[in-house]
Amino acid sequence: MDTSLVGRDAIAGRAWRALVAGAPVLVEGRSGIGKTALWRALVARAERAGWTTLTCAPAEAEVALPFAALADLLRPLAGAVPALPPPQRAAAEMVLLAASGDAVIDERAVGAATRALIEAALGAGPPVLLAVDDAPWLDAPSERALRFALRRLAPRPAVLVARRTDGAGAAAPLGLDDDRPGGAPVTRVALPPLDAGSLHHIVRARLGGAVSRPLFARIVRDAGGNPLLAIEMARAVLRLPRPPGPGDDLPVPSSLRQLLADALRALPARTRDAVRLAALLTVPTLPDLAAAGVPADAWDAAEEAGLLSVAPDRVGFVHPSYAAAVRGGIPPGVRRRLHRMLADAVPDPDERARQLARCVVEPDGAVAAELAAAAERQRARGAPAVAADLFDRAAQLTPAAQADDRDRRRLAAVRCRIDSGDHAAAGAAADAATGQLTGQARAEALLLRALVAWFADDLATAVSTGERALAAADGGPLAGRIHAHLTLFHDAPGAARRHAEAAIALLGADEDRPLLTASLLLLFFHEVRAGRPARTGLLDRALELEAGEPSWLAGTIPAIWWKATDDHDRARARLHDMRARAAALGDEPWQHELLTHLGEAELLAGRFAAAEAHVAAARELGEQLGSALVGETWLAGTLAAYRGRLAEAAGVAEAGLRRAREVDDAWSRRIHLQLAGFVALSAGRAGEAAAAYGELAGALTGSGIAEPVALRFEPDWIEACVGCGDLDTAGRALARLAERHARLPRPWTTLGLARSRVLVDGAAGVDTSPALAALYAARAAVPADVLPLDRARCLLVAGRALRRARRRREARAALEAAEAEFGALDAAAFAAAARGELDRIGRRTAAPTTLTATEERVARLAAQGRTNRIIADTLFISPKTVEANLARAYRKLGISSRAELGAVLGRPASR
């Protein structure tokens, strides 16, 4: 009889049905309640059913061993590793210990490789079960890699996780209870206490001895239905010379630790020492224990007592709590002695380092060097959190005479904590280091503290601390690195430019290539922002220097520049390439930044559906990363305003401005002032819009930013000023726009300037005919797929001006074309404005089969067999406008295909 599931048949059936249905299953319960037994039974059932099973069952001692659990889980998929992209292949080989090398593996690449391997297994045919026992003992790098993969896999494999818990309601491990579109909710299987009958079966099968019913009832009561405790209590009773009487206490202490301490005391001395040594090893292998002096027969008594099991090559405790209880019961002096024995015995340098870290109490240069070397290896393997602890311990054990080594190790620990994402711990460690270090080491600590502040969006602290670091650096290469970072931290172009120039002068092209590249890009960017001529030679030099490997500090600058000059294809290509690189590395913060830039690029290009998808992905990832969601929320608000959802957009603007005031974020204030002005303008509140745009212009002037690059607000500011009758301010805004255009002509400035001159001339009572001619010429000069929204807005302004000049037929044609183009873009707010203008002049009354002039031209060209692209080029409109006109023509003519156009319209004239 299989006693593992006694009393659990119904629960096991429910869990299996959930796994088959694709729902993740979380087995929960108190220590010893039977979670592992149920977990093993479900894994065995999956194996019998032909599933691919990926399992790991970490122990507490393995928490300090990076990727130990992940290696166990991925080992069945090792055959798929060679097919992975290079960064992921290297990461997977590192996890599986299939390759060695000096290259540093980014932990995020491990997550990406994990996802790719599981995805390949899912596509191979049989169902896949990913099963983790004792999830709390997952080492942190393994846990992060699995969480990364599971959050992105669609469909997700069947997932079975067991964990110890003292109550319900805690968040599921590995993010299993995160909301996922289309994902099944986690099935929580809480194991209740077993009844007396079930416990009796289990105890009798395990121990073979018989306990009287009254005595067993007391065991059931004191064990609380916990099978592990019941077994240990019954074992203790059976060891007694005589059973306890009704008035006697059961020979079981209240805690499992004390219970195991009693069991250890009953063992022979050499067995007790062997069990203790096994508990102190990360992975207790028989060769390592033999090297520490444990004879092969020392395990017999412990195995017979049910404390552990001995496999051909290793020792395993029956339950993870046993190893922890054993370690907790070792006196400190004895424990240090045992750690020393193991350090002298084990051949693995990392295991030796872990043992030395726990037995050496006085400064020791040789031991500190070993720990530092182990830390370097862990950092190279992509386990920065483990490396940070080892570096810290190495620094503590470094003698005072080796102060330089001690300082380097302390700083290395801070860097590792930054790399691991533990910014709170990194900040605290950097603060402590700045108070104790001097000279260059203190400057390095201050730079690290500034970096932590920058990652936390605390730009003021980043700048002030970075400047303190620069003052402490006293020149040299370190000063060049600090200058490069300060270029990133500063918003004001003047200060940023000075730091960039200093960094370029101090950094070398070989050893500091990423920072030098970033400094060149940032110098180019801030010179443009300061109103200087664009030195594209700097951009070209930086792109050549980066050699296809964009700098994390400023790799998006080229794409920002190309967006600013309306070279959307080039910007899009670089951003997609960088995103693919970030995905291969598993670098989620970088992916988040790139998704935001992609959203803005598509918004400017009038591809609203693509923009919406990128912005939504950026927001989702930003929420997971704990980002402030400033840029992506602003973009979502702008898109909502374009689509006519003004209340939603107004809420975004108000919240953004409120946050900007609270944290003194000048950039956030600027972008949300622009959104607030646009919302007010769209709602017909011209005075309010003009005030918002005026405040934005003042903020830019005060910051020294002459060319705000991404902010294209002057045309709307002019429209708002004209709307509220403030022609003086409209004139100054027009002059400002003309200056931006003269300094850096771009398609948007060309269209914006032409549009604005029509508005200003019309408001001043000047004949608008020359301005209108210039407007149509500007629109024709800008390709339809570059700025489709701006081109359609030119038609809207032209229609308004023509209506006021009583040129009704021309006005109607312009407004109808504008309405069609806005509709094709899904720019509902502007389409409504065009309809409003058409209503004021009266629409043409047309029979159901009467086409507009544009519709007829499009239909006749389509009847000739022209493609949408050729029609668009012929008529100087966008392909989407062609589609919209054809759809209306079909509806009016009562047809559904191009093949019917020729019959309805008559044979087209020859050309």
Phi, psi and omega in degrees: 000135176279108183275354186295332183245021177300125180080002184238013186301313183295319180295318179297320178297318179296317180296319180295317180298323178294318179297318180297325181281355177094007180271135174294144183242129178243114179267123185232154175166174181288163178302130177085004186281346178116019181296315182295322179298315178294318179302312181296322180295320179291321176297317180297321179296319178297319179296320178295330180278001178087013179286157168276120183250126177246110189232153169209146180225075185294153175251163184302322182295338183275358178301329181273002183254101186301133175065017178298313181293318182295324178297316177301318185289321185272350185304322177296345182256013185300331181294340181269356185296318182300338182276356182284157172301153186310312181297322180287323179297315179298320180294316181295320178296324177295315181298318183275002181056036181266355181207158177229154181176174182263355183292140178278127181265125177286129182302330181291331176293330176297316178298318179295321178294320178300315178300314184296319181293316180293322178298320178295321178295322179296327181275357185278345177135281185291155177301153181244131174247122174256113188236127180235120175263146179053060182305326180300340181266008173299132171295148188301317178299321177295318181298317180293321180294318180292318178299317178303311184293314184295328181292339186250345182286130176213110002286162181266148176291166171296133185237128178234120182230136174244140178209153176277138177209148178259007180185169182266164172099348179291153180298142180290145177292162177061019179067027184294335182262013174292141177292127177230128179305123178078358181275146178283141179292153181294138175265112180270125179247098179270122182276116179278168175300146178278153178279173185298319181297315180295318179296323181296316177301316184294312182295318181294318180293325183282316189260334180078342181275163181251136177240136182300154184299313179301319181291321179293328177299323178291323177296317179299317181297311184287332179281344179064031180078009181272116185296324181295314179295321179299318179298313182293322179292318178294322178300317180296322179296317182292339178280344182289149177295331176212150181297147177292144179282173181303330181266356182272149175287146173292146183280053182227118176293170183287338183245148178296326180299316180293323179299316179289328176299320177295319179296321179294320180297332181281350182275156172300154186302316182291329176290320179298316178295323179297317180296319179296317179298319178298320181292335183272347179274145176297311174234104184283094178266150181296320178299319179293319180291324177295320178296334177276004175099014180271119178286158185298326183274004180290342185274348189301312183295321180292324179290320178294329179282355178079018180278325184209172175233148184246115176267175182302330185235356183206167178249138178228132178286145183300326178218142181304327181297334181297314181297319179295319180295322178296313180297319181295337181268000180277124177302146185306315181296317178296320182297316179298321179297317180294320176300321179295319178300316181291321179299324180282345187258322190284141179275337183288122184295328180288320177294320177299318180298318180297322180290320178297322181300336184259351182247339182270129183246338179256153178306136182211112185298320182293316179295317179301320179295321178296318179295319180296320178296319177296321178298318179298320179295319180293323177295319179294331180280356180088029178238069186295329181294317177296317179299322181299316180296319180292319177298317179300314180294323177298319178297320180297327184266001180282128180298155181300331180291343180252052187299323181297317178296319180299316181295318179299321181290323177297317180292323177297323178297319178297315179300318180295323179292325175297314181297328182279352180087004179272075187290329178296313179293322179296318179297317179296317180293321179294320177299316179297320181294320181295333179280345185243338183268165179225166173063219183298324180296321178294321178298319178297318179296320178294321177297318178297321178295322177295321178298318178300317179297320180295317178299331181271011180064023176261078188292326180297315178293322179300315181293310184296319180289323176297321177294323175296321178298318180297320179295328181276344187285327178060048175077185176086183182302324179298320178299322177298318178296319180293317177303317181299318179290321178296329175300323178286320185291325187283137174269325181290126185296328181298307180295318180299320181295318180297319179293322179297316180297319179294320180296317181298324180289333187259337187271147178267150184287340182265298186285336183241032187305313180300318180289324178294317177302313180298320180295319177297316180295318181290326176296313177304312184297314184285334173294318176298315180298329180281357179092009179277160177300143182289114178271083183295343175298324176298317179298315180297319179297318180295317180296324177291321182290325182290338173052046177081005179237087184301144178285138178292336181289322188212025183296339180275351184304313178303318179294323177298319179296314181293327173297317183296331180261012177063028172267071190294323181298317181292318177298316181299317182297316180294318182295319178294321178297316179293324179294320177298320178295316180296322180294320179297327179274351184071023183274094184287319177302321178293317177301320180299314179298318183290323176298321178296315178295321178297321177299317179292319180300315181288329176296315179294327181279000179077015178262079190293323180296316178294320178300316181299317180297316180293318181295319178297318179295321179295319180294318180298314180292322178298322177297320179293327182274351182080025179289160176284349175061033184287302186295315183290327177290322176298316178297319178296322177294320178296317178297320177298320179295317178301325184271005175091005179270074190288326180296317178298315180295321179296321178298320178296316181297315181296315180295320179296318179293323179296315179295319181300321178293319184295320185255004179057053181257102185294318180298315180297322178298318183295312184292328181279335170296319177299315180295318179299319178296318181293320178298315180296319179298316181294331181274001179086012180261075187298319181297316179296319179296316180299323179294318180296316179293324177296320178296321178297314179299320178296320179297320179293317179299317180291338183269351183084010180269106179274328181236097184285005171061290187270347183266117183242063193259344188300317178302320179289326177297316178298317179298320179294317180296319176297320181296328181259007175082011181267078186286334177296311179294323177300321178294319179293322178294323178296320178295321178297316179296319179298323178294318178298320181293318180295322181289321184209087181295130179221158178307321183290325178288326177299310181290318182297320180293316180296318180296317184292324180294325175297316181296313184293317179297319179296319180290331181274359179080015180273148177301124184271000185302313178297319180294323178294319178299318178295324180296312180296324178294319179295319179297319180292333182283341182259120181304149186297331184266006180272304180225068185299326180291315180297322179295320178293324178294331175297320178295322180296315179294320179297318179299319179296314181296319179293324177296316181292334176274006179063028174262072194296317183297314178295322179298315181298317180298317180295317183290322177295319177296319178298314180301317180296317181291320176297319179298319179296331179274349188065033177267077190298323182299315180287323177299321178295322178296319179295319178297321179298318178294320178297321179297329182287332179258353180085124180282158175293136174273112186239142173294161183305332182259009180271122182265151171290168181300317181294317180299319182293319180297315179297315183296318182293321177294322178294323179295335178281357179092009179290144175284165179301322181294316180294319178299316180299315180294323182294318185263001181059045174231174182273157176303326179294323177294322176301313180300317181295318180293320177296320180298317179292323179295316177302315183296316182291325183271354178070034180235175183225004181208163177295329183300334182273348184297317183300319181292323183284317185272347186090158181299127181294151179294149179290152181235000000 
